[in-house]
Each structure stands twice: as structure tokens, then as C-alpha cells.
Amino acid sequence: MTDPTYEFTRAVTRRPSAGIVNGLRAEDIGTPDLAKMEEAHAHYVATLKKTGAEVIELPALEEYPDAVFVEDTALCLPQGAVMMRPGAPTRMGEVAEMEPTLRRLYDDVRRIEGPGHIEGGDILVTVREILVGRSDRTDAAGVAELAEIVSDWGHKLREVFTPPGVLHFKTDCSLLDGETILATKRLDASGCFEGYRVLHTAEGEEAAANSIRFNQFVLCPAGFPRTAEMLSNAGYEVVQISNSECAKLDGGMSCLSLRF
Ligand code: CIR
């Protein structure tokens, strides 16, 4: 039996553009370097491909500085795709850039029409439910509209908490397998993962929480050795990928792909 929450046959990515220097960020910790980001992105794509999955690599979009973070534009489920409605006004146009690709791959593509907002980074799909964290980018109306769409496909949606000052719900967590979640202690303390097996990021390594399970691999941002070791000891095959440049724009492993 396959587990659709981490066993994937496809991913969609988008190459970073020179525009990344204008990408959104909560705090200025330096200007991202395109060459370095391209190198890390190529490693990321190669790792996804190594699992045997098809990776659709979309061209860079100069006019959308954050377009490399494709995860925020859509939610991809086995039954269909839902085009998001980003809460960041500069990112709204990225959705229309993604939609034709998903329409080629899915028979059922729906849209969050608004007035609410929701971004893919706030959505974690587990075997039993879809967890959505409200954030500065995702509001109650966006969550309600998504709940209606996914219930039509037989999914249960549960609204959860995103720690204050954290960009997205998934900035602080990721799915490791059908029943196991990697999370920061601060997010787990909210109680949102009751009933799941939760592994915590090491103290001071909270930024490792935005990892992804993709088939046999857990792609983990490099530079968090204690968390990587903990995951290896727990039996996961960890691949560490440099995230130095995406981190300057509050991005991590999940935001760089749509996986289905
Ligand atoms: C933004 O602020 O929208 C981008 N600079 C980062 C988006 C990261 N996306 C994600 O974690 N899903």
C-alpha cells in the first residue's frame, strides 16, 4: 500500500530568478546570492529525481521575486489540486503562472476564490487529516473555503495554531511519515499534534523543522547536525541540502516544490 502523504511520483519546482534579491523577508539578514541558490536548488531537484519521481522544472520568473517558493501557490492532493490565494499581495500573480501546469496534470483543479487568503506553507497533509495554521498569510475565510473544497474530496480539515512571529505553520513542522511529525517544541506545545508521534528539532535548531519527506528521503536543511543525527537514528535516510540563501527569504525545504 502506498502512503500518498510522502510517496510521490511527481514534483513541480521553479528555478530561482535574479529577482530573489527583492524577495519578501521578515528581517534583513543579507542579500541572497543567485549562484549559490541555484546550486542548492539543483541539489534539491537532483535528490527528488534520484527517488525515481518525475520533476517538472518550471522556468525562472523575474517579475515574481518569491516564485521559487512554489509550495505557496497550490495544494496538491490525490483527488485534485486547489489553487491558493496568497496573503502576500506581491505573490498573488504566481498562482496564475502555476495553474496551467497543474491543469495539464490533474482533471480536477479548483480555486480559492476569495475574499479570504491561504498559502500552501500553512497546510500539512497527514494520513488522517489536513492541518491548517492561520498566520499573517492565511485567514479564517481562506481556511473555510479550503475546508469546503477538500470535504468534497473526503478530507477532514482541522484548523491549528501557528506560533506568533513564525511565517507559516510548516515553518515549524513537517511530515516524516503517515503518523510521524517533525516539529519544534514551541509548536508541539500548542497540542496540535495530539495522537501523532512527534520528533522534536534539537534545541537551537528550530529552522530544521521545515524539512520534507519525499519517498525514501528526508530532505533536511544543512547546518543542523543534531537534528539530522536524531532523524538518522530514528531510521530516516537524511539528505542535507544547503538552505543558506532561501533562509534569507524565510524559505526552507517544503516551499521549493509541489509534491504529488
Ligand atoms: C515569502 O515571504 O512569501 C517568501 N519569502 C518565503 C516563502 C516560504 N514559503 C514556504 O515556507 N512555504
CSV table of C-alpha atoms in Angstrom, one decimal, residues 37-209:
chain,number,residue,atom,x,y,z
A,37,MET,CA,20.8,29.5,-4.5
A,38,GLU,CA,20.9,27.9,-8.0
A,39,GLU,CA,23.5,25.4,-6.8
A,40,ALA,CA,21.4,24.3,-3.8
A,41,HIS,CA,18.3,24.2,-5.9
A,42,ALA,CA,20.0,21.9,-8.4
A,43,HIS,CA,21.0,19.6,-5.5
A,44,TYR,CA,17.4,19.7,-4.2
A,45,VAL,CA,15.9,18.8,-7.7
A,46,ALA,CA,18.6,16.0,-8.2
A,47,THR,CA,17.6,14.5,-4.9
A,48,LEU,CA,13.9,14.4,-5.8
A,49,LYS,CA,14.8,12.8,-9.1
A,50,LYS,CA,17.0,10.2,-7.5
A,51,THR,CA,13.9,8.7,-6.0
A,52,GLY,CA,12.6,7.9,-9.5
A,53,ALA,CA,10.0,10.7,-9.4
A,54,GLU,CA,9.4,13.0,-12.4
A,55,VAL,CA,10.4,16.6,-11.6
A,56,ILE,CA,8.8,19.3,-13.7
A,57,GLU,CA,11.2,22.2,-13.6
A,58,LEU,CA,9.5,25.5,-14.5
A,59,PRO,CA,11.5,28.5,-15.8
A,60,ALA,CA,12.5,31.3,-13.5
A,61,LEU,CA,10.1,34.3,-13.3
A,62,GLU,CA,11.9,37.6,-13.0
A,63,GLU,CA,8.7,39.5,-12.2
A,64,TYR,CA,7.9,37.5,-9.1
A,65,PRO,CA,10.8,37.5,-6.7
A,66,ASP,CA,9.4,34.8,-4.5
A,67,ALA,CA,8.2,32.5,-7.3
A,68,VAL,CA,10.9,29.8,-6.5
A,69,PHE,CA,8.7,29.1,-3.4
A,70,VAL,CA,6.1,27.2,-5.4
A,71,GLU,CA,4.5,25.4,-2.5
A,72,ASP,CA,2.5,28.5,-1.6
A,73,THR,CA,0.6,28.6,-4.9
A,74,ALA,CA,-1.3,25.3,-4.6
A,75,LEU,CA,-2.4,22.3,-2.6
A,76,CYS,CA,-1.9,19.0,-4.5
A,77,LEU,CA,-4.0,16.1,-3.3
A,78,PRO,CA,-4.6,12.7,-4.9
A,79,GLN,CA,-8.1,13.8,-5.9
A,80,GLY,CA,-7.2,17.2,-7.4
A,81,ALA,CA,-5.4,20.5,-6.9
A,82,VAL,CA,-6.5,23.6,-5.2
A,83,MET,CA,-5.0,27.0,-6.4
A,84,MET,CA,-4.3,29.1,-3.4
A,85,ARG,CA,-4.9,32.8,-2.8
A,86,PRO,CA,-1.7,34.2,-1.2
A,87,GLY,CA,-1.9,36.7,1.6
A,88,ALA,CA,1.1,38.5,0.3
A,89,PRO,CA,-0.1,40.8,-2.5
A,90,THR,CA,3.2,40.6,-4.4
A,91,ARG,CA,2.8,36.8,-4.6
A,92,MET,CA,-0.8,36.7,-5.9
A,93,GLY,CA,0.3,36.6,-9.6
A,94,GLU,CA,2.3,33.4,-9.1
A,95,VAL,CA,-0.9,31.4,-8.8
A,96,ALA,CA,-1.9,32.0,-12.4
A,97,GLU,CA,1.7,31.2,-13.5
A,98,MET,CA,1.3,27.7,-11.9
A,99,GLU,CA,-2.3,26.9,-12.8
A,100,PRO,CA,-1.7,25.8,-16.5
A,101,THR,CA,0.9,23.2,-15.3
A,102,LEU,CA,-1.4,21.7,-12.8
A,103,ARG,CA,-4.3,21.7,-15.3
A,104,ARG,CA,-2.2,19.5,-17.5
A,105,LEU,CA,-1.6,17.0,-14.7
A,106,TYR,CA,-5.0,17.0,-12.9
A,107,ASP,CA,-8.5,16.6,-14.1
A,108,ASP,CA,-9.9,18.5,-11.2
A,109,VAL,CA,-8.4,21.8,-10.4
A,110,ARG,CA,-10.3,24.2,-8.1
A,111,ARG,CA,-9.6,27.7,-6.9
A,112,ILE,CA,-9.7,29.6,-3.6
A,113,GLU,CA,-11.8,32.5,-5.0
A,114,GLY,CA,-11.6,34.8,-2.0
A,115,PRO,CA,-12.1,37.2,-0.3
A,116,GLY,CA,-10.0,35.0,2.1
A,117,HIS,CA,-6.4,34.2,1.7
A,118,ILE,CA,-4.4,31.0,2.2
A,119,GLU,CA,-0.9,29.9,1.3
A,120,GLY,CA,0.4,26.3,0.9
A,121,GLY,CA,3.1,26.8,3.5
A,122,ASP,CA,0.3,26.8,6.2
A,123,ILE,CA,-1.0,23.4,5.2
A,124,LEU,CA,0.2,20.0,6.4
A,125,VAL,CA,-1.4,16.9,5.0
A,126,THR,CA,-1.3,13.8,7.2
A,127,VAL,CA,-2.9,10.4,6.6
A,128,ARG,CA,-5.9,11.3,8.7
A,129,GLU,CA,-6.5,15.0,8.2
A,130,ILE,CA,-5.4,18.3,6.7
A,131,LEU,CA,-3.9,20.6,9.3
A,132,VAL,CA,-4.1,24.3,8.5
A,133,GLY,CA,-2.5,27.0,10.6
A,134,ARG,CA,-3.8,30.6,10.5
A,135,SER,CA,-1.0,33.1,10.0
A,136,ASP,CA,-0.3,36.5,8.6
A,137,ARG,CA,-0.8,34.9,5.2
A,138,THR,CA,-3.8,32.6,5.9
A,139,ASP,CA,-7.1,33.9,7.4
A,140,ALA,CA,-10.3,32.3,8.6
A,141,ALA,CA,-12.1,32.9,5.3
A,142,GLY,CA,-9.3,31.2,3.3
A,143,VAL,CA,-9.4,28.2,5.7
A,144,ALA,CA,-13.2,28.0,5.4
A,145,GLU,CA,-13.1,28.0,1.6
A,146,LEU,CA,-10.4,25.3,1.6
A,147,ALA,CA,-12.4,23.2,4.1
A,148,GLU,CA,-15.4,23.2,1.8
A,149,ILE,CA,-13.4,22.1,-1.2
A,150,VAL,CA,-11.5,19.3,0.5
A,151,SER,CA,-14.5,17.9,2.3
A,152,ASP,CA,-16.0,17.3,-1.2
A,153,TRP,CA,-13.0,15.0,-1.7
A,154,GLY,CA,-13.5,13.2,1.6
A,155,HIS,CA,-10.8,15.0,3.6
A,156,LYS,CA,-11.2,16.4,7.1
A,157,LEU,CA,-9.6,19.8,7.8
A,158,ARG,CA,-8.5,20.9,11.2
A,159,GLU,CA,-7.5,24.5,12.0
A,160,VAL,CA,-4.5,24.8,14.2
A,161,PHE,CA,-2.2,27.4,15.7
A,162,THR,CA,0.9,29.0,14.2
A,163,PRO,CA,3.3,30.4,16.7
A,164,PRO,CA,3.5,34.2,16.7
A,165,GLY,CA,6.4,35.6,14.6
A,166,VAL,CA,6.5,32.4,12.5
A,167,LEU,CA,5.9,32.9,8.8
A,168,HIS,CA,3.9,29.7,8.1
A,169,PHE,CA,2.6,26.7,10.1
A,170,LYS,CA,5.1,24.5,8.2
A,171,THR,CA,8.0,26.7,9.1
A,172,ASP,CA,7.8,24.8,12.4
A,173,CYS,CA,6.9,21.3,11.3
A,174,SER,CA,7.0,18.6,8.6
A,175,LEU,CA,5.6,15.2,8.0
A,176,LEU,CA,8.1,12.3,8.3
A,177,ASP,CA,5.6,9.5,7.5
A,178,GLY,CA,1.9,8.9,7.8
A,179,GLU,CA,1.9,9.1,11.6
A,180,THR,CA,5.1,10.9,12.5
A,181,ILE,CA,5.8,14.6,12.6
A,182,LEU,CA,9.0,16.6,13.0
A,183,ALA,CA,8.2,19.8,14.9
A,184,THR,CA,9.7,22.5,17.1
A,185,LYS,CA,9.0,22.1,20.8
A,186,ARG,CA,7.2,25.5,20.7
A,187,LEU,CA,4.7,24.3,18.1
A,188,ASP,CA,4.2,20.9,19.7
A,189,ALA,CA,3.5,22.6,23.0
A,190,SER,CA,0.3,24.0,21.4
A,191,GLY,CA,-1.1,20.5,21.5
A,192,CYS,CA,-1.9,20.4,17.8
A,193,PHE,CA,-0.2,17.1,17.2
A,194,GLU,CA,-2.0,15.1,19.9
A,195,GLY,CA,-2.3,11.4,18.8
A,196,TYR,CA,0.7,11.7,16.5
A,197,ARG,CA,4.3,10.5,17.1
A,198,VAL,CA,6.3,13.8,17.3
A,199,LEU,CA,10.1,14.1,17.0
A,200,HIS,CA,11.5,17.5,18.1
A,201,THR,CA,14.2,19.5,16.4
A,202,ALA,CA,17.2,19.9,18.6
A,203,GLU,CA,17.5,23.0,20.9
A,204,GLY,CA,18.7,26.0,18.8
A,205,GLU,CA,18.0,24.0,15.5
A,206,GLU,CA,14.3,25.1,15.1
A,207,ALA,CA,15.0,26.0,11.4
A,208,ALA,CA,15.5,22.3,10.7
A,209,ALA,CA,11.7,21.8,11.2
